mmCIF file of C-alpha atoms (C1' of nucleotides) in Angstrom:
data_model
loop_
_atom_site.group_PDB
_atom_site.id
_atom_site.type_symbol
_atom_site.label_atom_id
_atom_site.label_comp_id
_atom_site.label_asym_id
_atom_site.label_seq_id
_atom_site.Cartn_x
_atom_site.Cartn_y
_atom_site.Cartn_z
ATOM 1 C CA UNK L 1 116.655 87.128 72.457
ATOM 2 C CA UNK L 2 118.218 84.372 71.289
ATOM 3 C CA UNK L 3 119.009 82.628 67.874
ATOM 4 C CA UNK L 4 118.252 79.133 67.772
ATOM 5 C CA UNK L 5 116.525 76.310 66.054
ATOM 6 C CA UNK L 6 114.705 74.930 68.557
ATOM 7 C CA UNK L 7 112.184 76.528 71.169
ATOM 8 C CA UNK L 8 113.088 74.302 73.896
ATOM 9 C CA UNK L 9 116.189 76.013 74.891
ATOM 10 C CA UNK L 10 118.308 74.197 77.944
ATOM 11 C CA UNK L 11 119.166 77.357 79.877
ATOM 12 C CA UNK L 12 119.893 74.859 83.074
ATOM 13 C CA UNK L 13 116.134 75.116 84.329
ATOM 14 C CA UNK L 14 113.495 72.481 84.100
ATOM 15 C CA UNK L 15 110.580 74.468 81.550
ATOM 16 C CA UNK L 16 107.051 72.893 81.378
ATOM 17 C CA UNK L 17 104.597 74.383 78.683
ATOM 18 C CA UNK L 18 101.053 75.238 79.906
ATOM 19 C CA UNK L 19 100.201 77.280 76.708
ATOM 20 C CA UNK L 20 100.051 78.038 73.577
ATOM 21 C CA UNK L 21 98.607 80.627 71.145
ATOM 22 C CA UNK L 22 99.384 82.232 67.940
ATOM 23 C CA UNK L 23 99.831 85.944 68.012
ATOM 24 C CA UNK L 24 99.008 88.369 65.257
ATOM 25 C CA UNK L 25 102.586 90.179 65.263
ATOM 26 C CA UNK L 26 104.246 86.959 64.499
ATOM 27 C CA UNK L 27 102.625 83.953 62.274
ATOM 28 C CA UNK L 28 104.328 81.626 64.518
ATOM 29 C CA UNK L 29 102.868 80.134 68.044
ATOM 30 C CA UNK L 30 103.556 81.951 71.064
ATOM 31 C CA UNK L 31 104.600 79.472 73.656
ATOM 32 C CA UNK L 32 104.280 80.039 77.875
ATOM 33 C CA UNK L 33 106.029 78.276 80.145
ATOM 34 C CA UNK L 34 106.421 77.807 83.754
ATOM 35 C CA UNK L 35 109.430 76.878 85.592
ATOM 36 C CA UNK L 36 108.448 73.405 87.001
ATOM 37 C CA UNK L 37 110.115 74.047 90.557
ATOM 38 C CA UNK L 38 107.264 74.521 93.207
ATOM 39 C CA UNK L 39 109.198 77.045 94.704
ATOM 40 C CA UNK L 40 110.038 79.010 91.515
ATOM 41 C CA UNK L 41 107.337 80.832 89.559
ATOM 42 C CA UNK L 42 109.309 81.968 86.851
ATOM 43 C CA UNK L 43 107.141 82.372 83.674
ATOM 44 C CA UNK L 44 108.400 82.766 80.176
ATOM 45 C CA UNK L 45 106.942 83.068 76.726
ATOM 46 C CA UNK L 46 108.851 82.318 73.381
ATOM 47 C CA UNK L 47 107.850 83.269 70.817
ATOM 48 C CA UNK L 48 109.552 83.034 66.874
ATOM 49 C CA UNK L 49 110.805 86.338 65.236
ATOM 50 C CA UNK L 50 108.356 86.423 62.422
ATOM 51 C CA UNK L 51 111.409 87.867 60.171
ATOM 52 C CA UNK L 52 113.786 85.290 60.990
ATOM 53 C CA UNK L 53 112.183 81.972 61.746
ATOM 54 C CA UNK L 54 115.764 80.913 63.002
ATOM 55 C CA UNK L 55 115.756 83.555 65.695
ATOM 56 C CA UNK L 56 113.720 83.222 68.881
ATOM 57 C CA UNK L 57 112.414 85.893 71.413
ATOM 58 C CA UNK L 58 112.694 84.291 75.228
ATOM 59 C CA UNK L 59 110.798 86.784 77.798
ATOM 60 C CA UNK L 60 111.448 85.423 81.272
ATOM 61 C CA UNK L 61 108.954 86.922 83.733
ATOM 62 C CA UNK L 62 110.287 86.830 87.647
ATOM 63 C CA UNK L 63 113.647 85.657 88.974
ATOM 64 C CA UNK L 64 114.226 82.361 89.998
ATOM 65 C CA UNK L 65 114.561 81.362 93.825
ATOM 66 C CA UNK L 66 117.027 78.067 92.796
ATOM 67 C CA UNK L 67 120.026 77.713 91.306
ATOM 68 C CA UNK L 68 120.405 76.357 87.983
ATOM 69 C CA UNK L 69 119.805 73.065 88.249
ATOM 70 C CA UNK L 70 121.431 70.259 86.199
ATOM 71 C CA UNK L 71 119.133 67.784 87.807
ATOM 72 C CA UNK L 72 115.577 67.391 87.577
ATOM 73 C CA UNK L 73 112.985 67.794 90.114
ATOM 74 C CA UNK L 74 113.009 65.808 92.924
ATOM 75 C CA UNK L 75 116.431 66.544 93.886
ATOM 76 C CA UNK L 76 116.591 70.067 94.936
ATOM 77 C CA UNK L 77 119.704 71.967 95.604
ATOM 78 C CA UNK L 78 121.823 69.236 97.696
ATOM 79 C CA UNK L 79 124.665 71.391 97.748
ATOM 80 C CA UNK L 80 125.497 73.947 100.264
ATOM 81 C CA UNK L 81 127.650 76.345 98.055
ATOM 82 C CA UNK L 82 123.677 76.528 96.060
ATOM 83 C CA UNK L 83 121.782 77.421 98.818
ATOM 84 C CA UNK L 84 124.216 80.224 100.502
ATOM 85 C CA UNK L 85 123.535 81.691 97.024
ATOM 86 C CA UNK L 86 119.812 82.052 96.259
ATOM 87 C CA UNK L 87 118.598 84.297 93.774
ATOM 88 C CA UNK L 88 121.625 83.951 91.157
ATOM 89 C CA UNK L 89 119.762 85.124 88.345
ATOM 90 C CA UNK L 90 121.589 88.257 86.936
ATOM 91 C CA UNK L 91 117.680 88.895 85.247
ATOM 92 C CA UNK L 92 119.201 91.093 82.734
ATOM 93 C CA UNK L 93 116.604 90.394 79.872
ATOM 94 C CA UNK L 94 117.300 91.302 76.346
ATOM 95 C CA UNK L 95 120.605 92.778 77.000
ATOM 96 C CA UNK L 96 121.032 95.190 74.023
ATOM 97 C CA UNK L 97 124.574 94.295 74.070
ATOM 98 C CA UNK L 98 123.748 90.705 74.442
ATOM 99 C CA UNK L 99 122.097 90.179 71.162
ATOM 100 C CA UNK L 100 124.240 88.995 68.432
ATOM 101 C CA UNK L 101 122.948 89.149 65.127
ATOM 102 C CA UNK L 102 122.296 91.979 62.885
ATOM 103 C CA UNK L 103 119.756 94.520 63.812
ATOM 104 C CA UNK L 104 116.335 95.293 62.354
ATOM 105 C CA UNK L 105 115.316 92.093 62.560
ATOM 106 C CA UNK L 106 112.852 93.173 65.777
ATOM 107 C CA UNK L 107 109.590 93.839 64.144
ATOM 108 C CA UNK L 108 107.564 95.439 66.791
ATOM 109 C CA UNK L 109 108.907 97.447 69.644
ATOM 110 C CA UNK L 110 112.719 99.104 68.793
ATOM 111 C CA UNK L 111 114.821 96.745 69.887
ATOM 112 C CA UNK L 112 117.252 99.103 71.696
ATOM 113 C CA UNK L 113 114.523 98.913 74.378
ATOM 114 C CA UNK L 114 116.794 98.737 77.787
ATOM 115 C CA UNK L 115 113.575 100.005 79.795
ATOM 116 C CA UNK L 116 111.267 97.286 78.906
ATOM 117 C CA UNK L 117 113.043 94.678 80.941
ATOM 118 C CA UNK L 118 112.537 96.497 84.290
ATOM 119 C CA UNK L 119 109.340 94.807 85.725
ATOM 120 C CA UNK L 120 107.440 97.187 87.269
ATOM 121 C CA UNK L 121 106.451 95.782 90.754
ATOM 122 C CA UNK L 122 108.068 92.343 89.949
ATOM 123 C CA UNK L 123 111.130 92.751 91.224
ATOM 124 C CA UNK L 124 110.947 96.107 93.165
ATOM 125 C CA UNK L 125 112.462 99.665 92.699
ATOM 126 C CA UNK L 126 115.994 97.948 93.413
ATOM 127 C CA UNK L 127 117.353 96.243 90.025
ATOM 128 C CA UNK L 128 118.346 92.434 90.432
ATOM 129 C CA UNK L 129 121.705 92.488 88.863
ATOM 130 C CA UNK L 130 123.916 89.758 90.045
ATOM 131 C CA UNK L 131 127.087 90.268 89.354
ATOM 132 C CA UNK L 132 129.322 87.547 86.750
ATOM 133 C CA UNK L 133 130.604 85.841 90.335
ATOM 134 C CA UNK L 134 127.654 83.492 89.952
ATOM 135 C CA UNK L 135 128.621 81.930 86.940
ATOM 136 C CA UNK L 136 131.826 80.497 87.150
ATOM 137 C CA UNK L 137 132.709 81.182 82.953
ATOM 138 C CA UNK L 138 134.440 78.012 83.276
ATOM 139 C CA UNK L 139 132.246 77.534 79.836
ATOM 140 C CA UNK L 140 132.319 80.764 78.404
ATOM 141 C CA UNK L 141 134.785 79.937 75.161
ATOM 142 C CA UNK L 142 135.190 82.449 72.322
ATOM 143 C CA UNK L 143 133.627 79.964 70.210
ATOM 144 C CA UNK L 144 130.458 79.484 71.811
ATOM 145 C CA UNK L 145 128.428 81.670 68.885
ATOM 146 C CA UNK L 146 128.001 78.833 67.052
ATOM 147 C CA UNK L 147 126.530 76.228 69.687
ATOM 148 C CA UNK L 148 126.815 77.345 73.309
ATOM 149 C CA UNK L 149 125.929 80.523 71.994
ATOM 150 C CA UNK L 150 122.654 79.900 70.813
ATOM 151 C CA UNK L 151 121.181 78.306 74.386
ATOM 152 C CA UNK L 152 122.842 80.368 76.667
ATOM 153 C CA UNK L 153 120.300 83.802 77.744
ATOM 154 C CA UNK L 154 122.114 87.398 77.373
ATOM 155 C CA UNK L 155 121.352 87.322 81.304
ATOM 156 C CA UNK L 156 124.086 84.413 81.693
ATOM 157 C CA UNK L 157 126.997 86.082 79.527
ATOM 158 C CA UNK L 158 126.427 89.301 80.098
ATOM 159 C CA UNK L 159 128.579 89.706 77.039
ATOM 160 C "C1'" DC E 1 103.615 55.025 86.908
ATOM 161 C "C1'" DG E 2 104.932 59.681 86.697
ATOM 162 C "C1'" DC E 3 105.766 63.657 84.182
ATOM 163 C "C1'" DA E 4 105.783 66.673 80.222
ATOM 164 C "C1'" DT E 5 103.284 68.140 76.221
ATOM 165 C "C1'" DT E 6 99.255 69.200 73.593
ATOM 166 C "C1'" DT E 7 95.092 71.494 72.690
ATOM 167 C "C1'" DG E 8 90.642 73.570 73.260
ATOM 168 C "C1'" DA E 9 88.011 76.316 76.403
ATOM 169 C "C1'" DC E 10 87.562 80.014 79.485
ATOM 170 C "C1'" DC E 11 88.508 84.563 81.385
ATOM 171 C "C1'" DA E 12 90.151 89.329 81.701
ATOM 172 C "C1'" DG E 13 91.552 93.647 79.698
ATOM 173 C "C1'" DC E 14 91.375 96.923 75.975
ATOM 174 C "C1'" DG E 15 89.829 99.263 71.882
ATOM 175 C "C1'" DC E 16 86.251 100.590 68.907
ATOM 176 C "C1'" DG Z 1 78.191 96.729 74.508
ATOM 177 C "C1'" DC Z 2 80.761 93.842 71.434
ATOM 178 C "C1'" DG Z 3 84.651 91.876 69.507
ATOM 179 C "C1'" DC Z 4 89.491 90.875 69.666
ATOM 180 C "C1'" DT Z 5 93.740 89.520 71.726
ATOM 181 C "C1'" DG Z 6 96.527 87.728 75.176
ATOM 182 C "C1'" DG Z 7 97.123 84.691 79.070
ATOM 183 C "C1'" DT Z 8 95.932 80.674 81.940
ATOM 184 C "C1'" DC Z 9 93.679 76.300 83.140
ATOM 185 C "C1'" DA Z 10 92.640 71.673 82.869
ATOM 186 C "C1'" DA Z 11 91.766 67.143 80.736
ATOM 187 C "C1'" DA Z 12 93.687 63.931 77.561
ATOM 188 C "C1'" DT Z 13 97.569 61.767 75.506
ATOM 189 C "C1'" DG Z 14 102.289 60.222 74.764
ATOM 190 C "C1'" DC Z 15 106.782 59.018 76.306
ATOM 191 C "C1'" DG Z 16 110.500 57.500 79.351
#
DNA sequence: CGCATTTGACCAGCGC
DNA sequence: GCGCTGGTCAAATGCG
């Protein structure tokens, strides 16, 4: 979960939207995207917290199989130090001690869900948790609440 | 010209 | 069996 304004949120992959639909739980638009690298078939809905409008839910389906890439398509991972590391993605969706913002503003489910983000016979019995070596927190400032810290997933702080 | 977004239609699964 | 909801596809359109 994150808390932003926008639904486009630039968490270093390229999204493209193939869908759109309005959901009864929320009276905002639910919308799907797909991760535009061939090789990648990460999925992901966002949707808007129908309590806070300012606050929205990011469910990433899969892991990718590239490294976050600053460049668009076309240029895949040119660097070596990229492809010795495949798989980066520390996957850890909705971390409950990731979210920061007051609680009860999850309508549905309990939000103190850890079990929900374990895709059953997406990503095997063994958990994908990468550990922090992946992302070099050259970024990670104690200030980044206010901008970094509303674009940035859970899964790429881990804090 | 190429790519991303938009939007309606279509399909599958589930509940009643 | 029918209706509803969620998810995906594909054509059209707009923008860079």
């Amino acid at each position: 979960m994150t808390k932003s304004e926008v639904d486009h949120l630039e968490d270093g992959y390229r999204w493209r939207k193939y869908g759109q639909k309005a959901v009864k739980n929320s009276p905002f638009p639910r919308s799907y995207y797909r991760c535009t690298n061939t090789k990648c078939t990460v999925k992901k809905r966002v949707e808007r917290s129908s309590q806070d409008s300012s606050i929205v839910i990011t469910t990433y389906e899969g892991q990718h199989c590239h490294h976050t890439v600053g460049f668009p398509r076309g240029g895949l991972i040119n660097h070596e130090a990229f492809t010795s590391q495949l798989t980066p993605l520390p996957s850890q969706f909705f971390h409950p001690s990731g979210v920061q913002y007051p609680h009860e503003l999850v309508p549905m489910s309990s939000p103190a869900a850890p079990e929900s983000h374990t895709m059953p016979g997406e990503t095997g019995p063994e958990p994908i948790r990468l550990p922090e070596t992946s992302q070099p927190d050259a970024t990670q400032q104690p200030t980044d609440e206010g901008l970094l810290g509303d674009i940035v997933p859970p899964g790429m702080r881990s804090r």
